[in-house]
Every structure is written in structure tokens, then in C-alpha cells.
Coordinates of N, CA and C in Angstrom, one line a residue:
M12 N 50.3 100.5 153.9 CA 50.9 101.9 154.0 C 50.8 102.3 155.5
P13 N 51.9 102.7 156.1 CA 51.9 103.0 157.5 C 51.2 104.3 157.9
E14 N 50.9 104.4 159.1 CA 50.4 105.7 159.7 C 51.5 106.8 159.5
G15 N 51.1 108.0 159.2 CA 52.0 109.1 159.0 C 52.7 109.2 157.7
A16 N 52.3 108.3 156.7 CA 52.9 108.3 155.4 C 52.5 109.6 154.7
L17 N 53.5 110.1 153.9 CA 53.2 111.3 153.1 C 53.1 110.8 151.6
I18 N 51.9 111.0 151.1 CA 51.6 110.5 149.8 C 52.2 111.4 148.7
V19 N 53.0 110.8 147.8 CA 53.6 111.5 146.7 C 52.7 111.4 145.5
S20 N 52.2 110.2 145.2 CA 51.3 110.1 144.0 C 50.4 108.8 144.3
A21 N 49.3 108.8 143.6 CA 48.4 107.7 143.7 C 47.4 107.7 142.5
H22 N 47.1 106.5 142.0 CA 46.2 106.3 141.0 C 45.6 104.9 141.0
I23 N 44.5 104.7 140.3 CA 44.0 103.3 140.1 C 44.2 102.9 138.7
Q24 N 44.8 101.7 138.5 CA 45.1 101.2 137.2 C 44.1 100.1 136.8
F25 N 43.3 100.4 135.8 CA 42.4 99.4 135.3 C 42.9 98.7 134.1
T26 N 42.3 97.5 133.8 CA 42.7 96.7 132.6 C 41.4 96.6 131.8
S27 N 41.5 97.0 130.5 CA 40.3 97.0 129.6 C 39.8 95.5 129.5
A28 N 38.5 95.4 129.5 CA 37.9 94.1 129.3 C 37.3 93.9 127.9
G29 N 37.5 94.9 127.1 CA 37.0 94.7 125.7 C 36.6 96.0 125.1
Q30 N 36.1 95.9 123.9 CA 35.7 97.1 123.1 C 34.3 97.5 123.3
G31 N 34.0 97.9 124.6 CA 32.6 98.3 124.9 C 32.5 99.8 125.2
D32 N 33.4 100.6 124.7 CA 33.4 102.0 125.0 C 32.1 102.7 124.5
V33 N 31.6 103.6 125.3 CA 30.4 104.4 124.9 C 30.9 105.9 125.2
D34 N 30.9 106.7 124.1 CA 31.3 108.1 124.3 C 30.2 109.0 124.0
P35 N 30.2 110.2 124.6 CA 31.3 110.8 125.4 C 31.2 110.2 126.8
V36 N 32.3 110.2 127.5 CA 32.4 109.6 128.8 C 32.9 110.7 129.8
E37 N 32.1 110.8 130.9 CA 32.4 111.8 132.0 C 32.4 111.1 133.3
L38 N 33.5 110.8 133.9 CA 33.5 110.0 135.2 C 33.9 110.9 136.3
I39 N 33.5 110.5 137.5 CA 33.8 111.2 138.7 C 34.4 110.2 139.7
V40 N 35.6 110.5 140.3 CA 36.2 109.6 141.2 C 36.2 110.2 142.6
S41 N 35.9 109.5 143.6 CA 36.0 109.9 145.0 C 36.4 108.8 145.9
A42 N 36.8 109.1 147.1 CA 37.2 108.1 148.1 C 36.2 108.2 149.3
E43 N 36.0 107.1 150.0 CA 35.2 107.1 151.2 C 36.1 107.7 152.3
I44 N 35.6 108.6 153.1 CA 36.3 109.1 154.2 C 36.1 108.2 155.4
D45 N 36.9 107.2 155.5 CA 36.8 106.2 156.6 C 38.2 105.6 156.8
A46 N 38.7 105.5 158.0 CA 40.0 105.0 158.3 C 40.1 103.5 158.0
D47 N 39.0 102.8 157.9 CA 39.0 101.4 157.5 C 37.7 101.1 156.9
A48 N 37.6 101.2 155.6 CA 36.3 101.1 154.8 C 35.7 99.7 155.0
S49 N 34.4 99.7 155.2 CA 33.7 98.5 155.3 C 33.5 97.9 153.9
P50 N 33.4 96.5 153.8 CA 33.1 95.9 152.5 C 31.8 96.4 151.9
I51 N 31.7 96.3 150.6 CA 30.5 96.7 149.9 C 29.5 95.6 150.1
S52 N 28.2 96.1 150.3 CA 27.1 95.1 150.5 C 26.0 95.5 149.6
W53 N 24.9 94.6 149.6 CA 23.7 94.9 148.9 C 22.7 95.7 149.7
A54 N 23.1 96.1 150.9 CA 22.1 96.9 151.7 C 21.7 98.2 151.0
P55 N 20.5 98.6 151.1 CA 20.0 99.9 150.5 C 20.9 101.0 150.9
F56 N 21.3 101.8 149.9 CA 22.1 103.1 150.1 C 23.5 102.8 150.7
D57 N 24.0 101.6 150.5 CA 25.3 101.2 151.1 C 26.4 102.2 150.6
L58 N 26.4 102.4 149.3 CA 27.4 103.3 148.7 C 27.0 104.8 148.8
S59 N 25.8 105.1 148.5 CA 25.4 106.5 148.5 C 25.4 107.1 149.9
G60 N 25.3 106.3 150.9 CA 25.2 106.8 152.3 C 26.6 107.0 152.9
R61 N 27.7 106.7 152.2 CA 29.0 106.8 152.8 C 29.5 108.2 152.6
V62 N 30.3 108.7 153.6 CA 30.9 110.0 153.5 C 32.1 110.0 152.5
R63 N 32.0 110.9 151.5 CA 33.0 110.8 150.5 C 33.9 112.1 150.4
S64 N 35.0 111.9 149.9 CA 36.0 113.0 149.7 C 35.5 114.0 148.6
D65 N 36.3 115.0 148.4 CA 36.1 115.8 147.2 C 36.3 115.0 145.9
T66 N 35.7 115.3 144.9 CA 35.8 114.5 143.7 C 36.8 115.0 142.7
I67 N 37.2 114.1 141.8 CA 38.1 114.4 140.7 C 37.4 113.9 139.4
S68 N 37.4 114.8 138.4 CA 36.8 114.4 137.1 C 37.8 113.6 136.3
W69 N 37.2 112.7 135.4 CA 38.1 111.9 134.6 C 37.4 111.7 133.3
Q70 N 38.0 112.1 132.2 CA 37.5 111.8 130.8 C 38.5 110.9 130.1
P71 N 38.4 109.6 130.4 CA 39.4 108.7 129.8 C 39.3 108.6 128.3
Q72 N 40.5 108.4 127.7 CA 40.5 108.2 126.2 C 40.0 106.8 125.9
P73 N 39.8 106.5 124.6 CA 39.3 105.1 124.3 C 40.3 104.1 124.8
W74 N 39.7 103.0 125.3 CA 40.5 102.0 126.0 C 41.1 100.9 125.1
G75 N 40.6 100.7 123.9 CA 41.1 99.7 123.0 C 40.7 98.3 123.5
G76 N 41.4 97.3 123.0 CA 41.1 95.9 123.2 C 41.3 95.4 124.6
A77 N 40.8 94.2 124.8 CA 40.9 93.5 126.1 C 42.4 93.3 126.5
G78 N 42.7 93.6 127.7 CA 44.0 93.4 128.2 C 44.9 94.6 128.2
S79 N 44.4 95.7 127.6 CA 45.1 97.0 127.6 C 45.2 97.5 129.1
A80 N 46.3 97.9 129.5 CA 46.5 98.4 130.9 C 47.7 99.4 130.8
G81 N 47.4 100.7 130.4 CA 48.4 101.7 130.3 C 47.9 103.0 130.8
P82 N 48.5 104.1 130.4 CA 48.0 105.4 130.8 C 46.5 105.7 130.5
E83 N 46.0 105.2 129.4 CA 44.6 105.5 129.1 C 43.7 104.8 130.1
Q84 N 44.1 103.7 130.7 CA 43.2 103.0 131.6 C 43.5 103.4 133.1
R85 N 44.2 104.5 133.3 CA 44.7 104.9 134.6 C 43.9 106.2 135.0
T86 N 43.5 106.3 136.3 CA 42.8 107.5 136.8 C 43.8 108.7 136.9
P87 N 43.3 109.9 137.0 CA 44.1 111.0 137.3 C 44.7 110.8 138.7
D88 N 45.6 111.6 139.1 CA 46.3 111.5 140.4 C 45.3 111.6 141.6
L89 N 45.3 110.7 142.5 CA 44.4 110.6 143.6 C 45.1 110.9 144.9
S90 N 46.3 111.5 144.9 CA 47.1 111.6 146.1 C 46.4 112.4 147.2
A91 N 45.6 113.4 146.8 CA 45.0 114.3 147.8 C 44.0 113.5 148.6
M92 N 43.1 112.7 147.9 CA 42.1 112.0 148.7 C 42.7 110.8 149.5
V93 N 43.8 110.2 148.9 CA 44.4 109.1 149.7 C 45.1 109.7 151.0
Q94 N 45.7 110.9 150.8 CA 46.3 111.5 152.0 C 45.2 111.9 153.1
E95 N 44.0 112.3 152.6 CA 42.9 112.6 153.5 C 42.6 111.4 154.3
V96 N 42.5 110.2 153.7 CA 42.2 109.0 154.4 C 43.3 108.6 155.4
V97 N 44.5 108.6 154.9 CA 45.7 108.2 155.7 C 45.8 109.1 156.9
D98 N 45.4 110.3 156.8 CA 45.5 111.3 158.0 C 44.4 111.1 159.0
L99 N 43.4 110.3 158.7 CA 42.3 110.1 159.7 C 42.8 109.3 160.9
P100 N 42.3 109.7 162.1 CA 42.6 108.9 163.3 C 42.1 107.5 163.1
G101 N 43.0 106.6 163.5 CA 42.6 105.2 163.4 C 43.2 104.5 162.1
W102 N 43.8 105.3 161.2 CA 44.4 104.6 160.0 C 45.6 103.9 160.5
Q103 N 45.8 102.7 159.9 CA 47.1 102.0 160.1 C 47.3 101.1 158.9
A104 N 48.5 100.5 158.8 CA 48.8 99.7 157.7 C 47.8 98.5 157.5
N105 N 47.5 98.2 156.3 CA 46.6 97.1 155.9 C 45.1 97.4 156.1
N106 N 44.8 98.7 156.5 CA 43.4 99.1 156.5 C 42.9 99.2 155.1
A107 N 41.6 99.2 154.9 CA 40.9 99.2 153.6 C 40.6 100.6 153.2
M108 N 40.7 100.9 151.9 CA 40.2 102.1 151.3 C 39.2 101.7 150.3
L109 N 38.2 102.6 150.1 CA 37.1 102.4 149.1 C 37.1 103.6 148.2
F110 N 37.1 103.4 146.9 CA 37.0 104.4 145.9 C 35.7 104.2 145.1
L111 N 35.0 105.3 144.7 CA 33.8 105.2 143.9 C 34.0 105.9 142.6
V112 N 33.7 105.2 141.5 CA 33.7 105.8 140.2 C 32.4 105.8 139.5
F113 N 31.8 106.9 139.2 CA 30.5 107.0 138.6 C 30.5 108.1 137.5
G114 N 29.4 108.1 136.7 CA 29.3 109.2 135.7 C 28.5 108.7 134.5
S115 N 28.8 109.2 133.4 CA 28.1 108.8 132.1 C 29.0 108.3 131.1
G116 N 28.5 107.6 130.1 CA 29.4 106.9 129.1 C 29.8 105.5 129.7
R117 N 30.7 104.9 129.0 CA 31.1 103.5 129.5 C 32.6 103.2 129.1
R118 N 33.3 102.6 130.1 CA 34.5 101.9 129.8 C 34.5 100.6 130.5
Q119 N 34.8 99.5 129.8 CA 34.7 98.2 130.5 C 36.0 97.8 131.0
A120 N 36.0 97.4 132.3 CA 37.3 97.0 132.9 C 37.1 95.6 133.6
F121 N 38.2 94.9 133.7 CA 38.1 93.6 134.5 C 37.9 93.9 136.0
S122 N 37.1 93.1 136.6 CA 37.0 93.1 138.1 C 37.8 91.9 138.6
F123 N 37.9 91.9 139.9 CA 38.6 90.8 140.6 C 37.9 89.5 140.3
E124 N 36.5 89.5 140.3 CA 35.8 88.3 140.1 C 35.9 87.8 138.6
M125 N 36.1 88.7 137.7 CA 36.3 88.3 136.3 C 37.7 87.7 136.1
D126 N 38.7 88.3 136.6 CA 40.1 87.9 136.4 C 41.0 88.5 137.5
P127 N 41.3 87.8 138.6 CA 42.1 88.4 139.6 C 43.4 89.0 139.2
Q128 N 44.0 88.4 138.1 CA 45.3 88.9 137.6 C 45.1 90.3 136.9
S129 N 43.9 90.6 136.5 CA 43.6 91.8 135.7 C 42.8 92.8 136.5
A130 N 42.6 92.5 137.8 CA 41.8 93.4 138.7 C 42.4 94.8 138.8
P131 N 41.5 95.8 139.1 CA 42.1 97.1 139.3 C 43.1 97.1 140.4
E132 N 44.1 97.9 140.3 CA 45.2 98.1 141.3 C 45.3 99.5 141.7
L133 N 45.3 99.7 143.1 CA 45.6 101.0 143.6 C 47.1 101.1 143.8
C134 N 47.7 102.0 143.1 CA 49.1 102.2 143.0 C 49.5 103.5 143.8
I135 N 50.2 103.4 144.9 CA 50.6 104.5 145.7 C 52.1 104.6 145.9
S136 N 52.6 105.8 145.7 CA 54.0 106.1 146.1 C 54.0 107.0 147.3
Y137 N 54.7 106.7 148.3 CA 54.7 107.5 149.5 C 56.1 107.5 150.2
I138 N 56.3 108.4 151.1 CA 57.5 108.5 151.9 C 57.1 108.6 153.4
I139 N 58.0 108.2 154.2 CA 57.9 108.4 155.6 C 58.7 109.5 156.1
P140 N 58.1 110.6 156.5 CA 59.0 111.8 156.9 C 59.9 111.5 158.1
D141 N 61.1 112.0 158.1 CA 61.9 111.9 159.2 C 61.3 112.5 160.5
P142 N 61.5 111.9 161.6 CA 61.0 112.5 162.8 C 61.6 113.8 163.1
V143 N 60.8 114.7 163.7 CA 61.2 116.1 163.9 C 61.2 116.3 165.4
P144 N 62.3 116.9 166.0 CA 62.3 117.1 167.4 C 61.4 118.3 167.8
D145 N 60.7 118.2 168.9 CA 59.9 119.4 169.3 C 60.7 120.3 170.1
C146 N 60.1 121.3 170.7 CA 60.9 122.4 171.4 C 61.5 121.9 172.6
L147 N 61.2 120.7 173.1 CA 61.9 120.1 174.2 C 62.8 119.0 173.8
G148 N 63.0 118.8 172.5 CA 64.0 117.8 172.0 C 63.4 116.4 171.9
V149 N 62.1 116.3 172.0 CA 61.4 115.0 171.9 C 61.0 114.8 170.4
L150 N 61.5 113.7 169.8 CA 61.1 113.4 168.4 C 59.6 113.3 168.2
D151 N 59.1 114.1 167.3 CA 57.7 114.1 167.0 C 56.8 114.3 168.3
G152 N 57.4 115.0 169.2 CA 56.7 115.3 170.5 C 55.6 116.4 170.3
P153 N 54.8 116.6 171.3 CA 53.7 117.5 171.2 C 54.1 119.0 171.3
N154 N 55.3 119.3 171.7 CA 55.7 120.7 172.0 C 56.3 121.4 170.8
M155 N 55.5 121.4 169.7 CA 55.9 122.0 168.5 C 55.6 123.5 168.5
P156 N 56.2 124.4 167.6 CA 55.8 125.8 167.6 C 54.3 125.9 167.4
G157 N 53.7 126.8 168.2 CA 52.3 127.0 168.1 C 51.6 126.2 169.2
A158 N 52.2 125.2 169.8 CA 51.5 124.4 170.8 C 51.6 125.2 172.2
P159 N 50.6 125.0 173.1 CA 50.6 125.7 174.3 C 51.8 125.2 175.2
C160 N 52.2 126.2 176.1 CA 53.3 125.9 177.0 C 53.0 126.8 178.3
D161 N 54.0 126.8 179.2 CA 53.9 127.7 180.4 C 55.2 128.4 180.6
D162 N 55.1 129.7 180.4 CA 56.3 130.5 180.5 C 56.7 130.8 182.0
G163 N 55.9 130.4 182.9 CA 56.1 130.6 184.3 C 55.9 132.0 184.9
D164 N 55.3 132.8 184.0 CA 55.0 134.2 184.4 C 53.5 134.3 184.7
P165 N 53.1 134.6 185.9 CA 51.6 134.7 186.2 C 51.0 135.9 185.6
A166 N 51.8 136.8 185.1 CA 51.2 138.1 184.5 C 50.9 137.9 183.0
T167 N 51.2 136.7 182.5 CA 50.9 136.4 181.1 C 49.9 135.3 180.9
G168 N 49.3 135.2 179.7 CA 48.4 134.1 179.4 C 48.5 133.7 177.9
G169 N 47.9 132.7 177.5 CA 47.9 132.2 176.2 C 49.3 131.8 175.7
D170 N 50.1 131.3 176.7 CA 51.5 131.0 176.4 C 51.6 129.9 175.3
A171 N 52.5 130.1 174.4 CA 52.7 129.2 173.3 C 54.2 129.2 172.8
W172 N 54.6 128.1 172.2 CA 55.9 128.0 171.7 C 56.0 128.8 170.4
S173 N 57.0 129.7 170.3 CA 57.2 130.5 169.1 C 58.0 129.6 168.0
A174 N 58.2 130.2 166.8 CA 58.9 129.5 165.8 C 60.3 129.3 166.2
A175 N 60.9 130.1 167.1 CA 62.2 129.9 167.6 C 62.3 129.0 168.9
C176 N 61.1 128.4 169.2 CA 61.0 127.5 170.3 C 61.2 128.2 171.7
E177 N 60.7 129.5 171.7 CA 60.7 130.2 173.0 C 59.2 130.2 173.5
C178 N 59.1 129.9 174.8 CA 57.7 129.9 175.4 C 57.3 131.3 175.7
I179 N 56.4 131.9 175.0 CA 56.0 133.3 175.1 C 54.5 133.4 175.4
G180 N 54.2 134.2 176.4 CA 52.8 134.5 176.6 C 52.5 136.0 176.4
A181 N 51.3 136.3 176.3 CA 50.8 137.7 176.1 C 50.5 138.3 177.5
L182 N 50.8 139.6 177.7 CA 50.5 140.2 179.0 C 49.0 140.2 179.2
L183 N 48.6 139.8 180.4 CA 47.2 139.8 180.8 C 46.7 141.2 181.1
D184 N 45.6 141.6 180.5 CA 45.1 143.0 180.8 C 44.3 142.9 182.1
C185 N 43.7 144.0 182.5 CA 43.0 144.1 183.8 C 41.8 143.2 183.9
E186 N 41.3 142.7 182.8 CA 40.2 141.7 182.8 C 40.6 140.3 182.6
G187 N 41.9 140.1 182.6 CA 42.5 138.7 182.5 C 42.6 138.2 181.1
V188 N 42.5 139.1 180.1 CA 42.5 138.7 178.7 C 44.0 138.8 178.2
P189 N 44.6 137.7 177.7 CA 45.9 137.8 177.2 C 46.0 138.8 176.0
G190 N 46.9 139.8 176.1 CA 47.0 140.7 175.0 C 45.8 141.7 174.9
G191 N 45.0 141.7 175.9 CA 43.8 142.5 175.8 C 44.0 144.0 175.9
A192 N 43.0 144.8 175.6 CA 43.1 146.3 175.6 C 42.9 147.0 176.9
S193 N 42.4 146.2 177.9 CA 42.0 146.8 179.2 C 43.2 147.0 180.1
L194 N 44.1 147.9 179.7 CA 45.4 148.1 180.4 C 45.2 149.3 181.3
P195 N 46.1 149.5 182.3 CA 46.1 150.6 183.2 C 46.1 151.9 182.4
G196 N 45.2 152.8 182.7 CA 45.1 154.1 182.0 C 44.0 154.1 180.9
S197 N 43.5 152.9 180.5 CA 42.5 152.8 179.5 C 41.1 152.9 180.1
G198 N 40.1 153.2 179.3 CA 38.8 153.4 179.9 C 38.1 152.2 180.3
C199 N 37.2 152.3 181.3 CA 36.4 151.2 181.8 C 35.1 151.7 182.3
D200 N 34.3 150.9 182.9 CA 33.1 151.3 183.5 C 33.0 150.7 184.9
D201 N 33.0 151.6 185.9 CA 33.0 151.2 187.3 C 31.6 150.8 187.8
G202 N 30.6 151.0 186.9 CA 29.2 150.7 187.3 C 28.6 151.7 188.2
N203 N 29.2 152.8 188.5 CA 28.7 153.8 189.4 C 28.2 155.0 188.6
A204 N 26.9 155.3 188.6 CA 26.4 156.3 187.9 C 26.8 157.7 188.4
L205 N 27.4 157.8 189.5 CA 27.8 159.1 190.1 C 29.3 159.4 189.8
T206 N 29.9 158.6 188.9 CA 31.3 158.9 188.5 C 31.4 159.1 187.0
E207 N 32.5 159.7 186.6 CA 32.8 159.8 185.2 C 34.3 159.6 184.9
N208 N 34.7 159.6 183.6 CA 36.1 159.4 183.3 C 36.7 158.1 183.9
D209 N 35.9 157.0 184.0 CA 36.3 155.8 184.6 C 37.6 155.2 183.8
A210 N 38.5 154.8 184.6 CA 39.8 154.2 183.9 C 40.4 153.2 184.9
W211 N 41.1 152.3 184.3 CA 41.9 151.3 185.1 C 43.1 152.0 185.7
D212 N 43.3 151.8 187.1 CA 44.5 152.3 187.7 C 45.6 151.3 187.6
A213 N 46.7 151.6 188.2 CA 47.9 150.8 188.2 C 47.7 149.4 188.8
S214 N 46.7 149.3 189.7 CA 46.4 148.0 190.4 C 45.2 147.3 189.7
C215 N 44.8 147.8 188.5 CA 43.7 147.2 187.8 C 42.4 147.4 188.5
N216 N 42.2 148.5 189.2 CA 40.9 148.8 189.8 C 40.3 149.8 188.8
C217 N 39.0 149.6 188.5 CA 38.3 150.5 187.6 C 37.7 151.6 188.5
I218 N 38.3 152.8 188.4 CA 37.9 154.0 189.2 C 37.5 155.2 188.4
G219 N 36.5 155.8 188.8 CA 36.0 157.1 188.2 C 36.1 158.2 189.1
D220 N 36.0 159.4 188.5 CA 35.9 160.7 189.3 C 34.5 161.0 189.7
L221 N 34.2 161.4 190.9 CA 32.9 161.8 191.3 C 32.4 162.9 190.4
L222 N 31.1 162.9 190.0 CA 30.5 164.0 189.3 C 30.5 165.2 190.2
P223 N 30.7 166.4 189.6 CA 30.6 167.6 190.4 C 29.1 167.9 190.8

């Protein structure tokens, strides 16, 4: 699955390994948040120490006899957690994902070691979004609406591309804050105890009147 893929749906398909159901069953499914998951080992806390996604609860119906592989043996939709992994920096095609299923009760499924042909399968449907030109016409470029830019006006700051791809900045106030409130005519503090009614003048000097 390539970088930048948009996940439409995802689930894990298990194949029943026999009539070993124990009810009630309450399972929790999560994914490791890693752009290329490491293989499982016998090291202490190997699984519990991994950073995991938000979980999804699963209460599977009875699985029936060995070899059953249908909706009852299928997890709920996992597209959100798969998308979270695919969006990680470093993700690329053929990287590994790791999912953890735990809880109470029992459903018996074939593992790869038991039968490679009946091993769990991660089934993902995805699309590759069409490239989008940025505000300078570059496909998937960095100058998208909301990104910083330079409007060429020294009197503004915080310049950013608008939704209409206009580079717009906010007027700097007398303290250099884009869109700030310290504008000419507004109050300030000139630090002089002998003055009052301090205010910014047209040249952004903070000036007060001498006390009588």
C-alpha cells in the first residue's frame, strides 16, 4: 500500500479452526502506531510496551466449524487505525503493520504456522487521491491555503495563503504583533511616572501628557 493512500475500508479476515467457542466473548482490536512494525518476539513486554492506536470493540458471533471464513470471522472496520499508520512519516509500500486482539472469551482461528492457506488476512481497500495544485501551481506543493507566504508588505506579518490563494498578512501593530491591538491612538504605557493618558502616536511612539 503506497504512501499517501486514502483508506476506504479495512478488516482482518480469520478462518475458524474448530468448535472451541467460549461465550460471552468481548474482544478489543488495536494497531501498533509504527510506520514499520517490528516482528513479534519473546522479549518481556514486547507487545504491551508498544504504542497502540485507539481500540475497537468486537463481539463476534459463534464461528461454527473449522474452515468457516465469512462475515462472522471478520473484524469490524479498521480503516481509521490503518489510516493512522499509513499517515505516519516513514510509511511506504510493503512496510509491516501489527494488530493486537485481546479480551475475554474464546474464538479459535488458524494461524500461519497452523495452515498458511487459512492464515488471517488483512484486507484493505484504498484509493490514491489525485494530486492537487498548490497556490503556485505546483502539484501537491507546500503552498496550500493556510501555509505561510510573503505578501511583500513590510507593514504586515503572519502572511498566509487564503482559501482563494491570495497571500494576505495582518497589519502589524505598534508592538510588531500581526493584527494586534496596539494601534495608533490606543492606550500604552510610556514607563514615565510623570505622564498620563499614554497612547501610541501615528509613528508608533508611546507618548503621554505631562502631569499638571
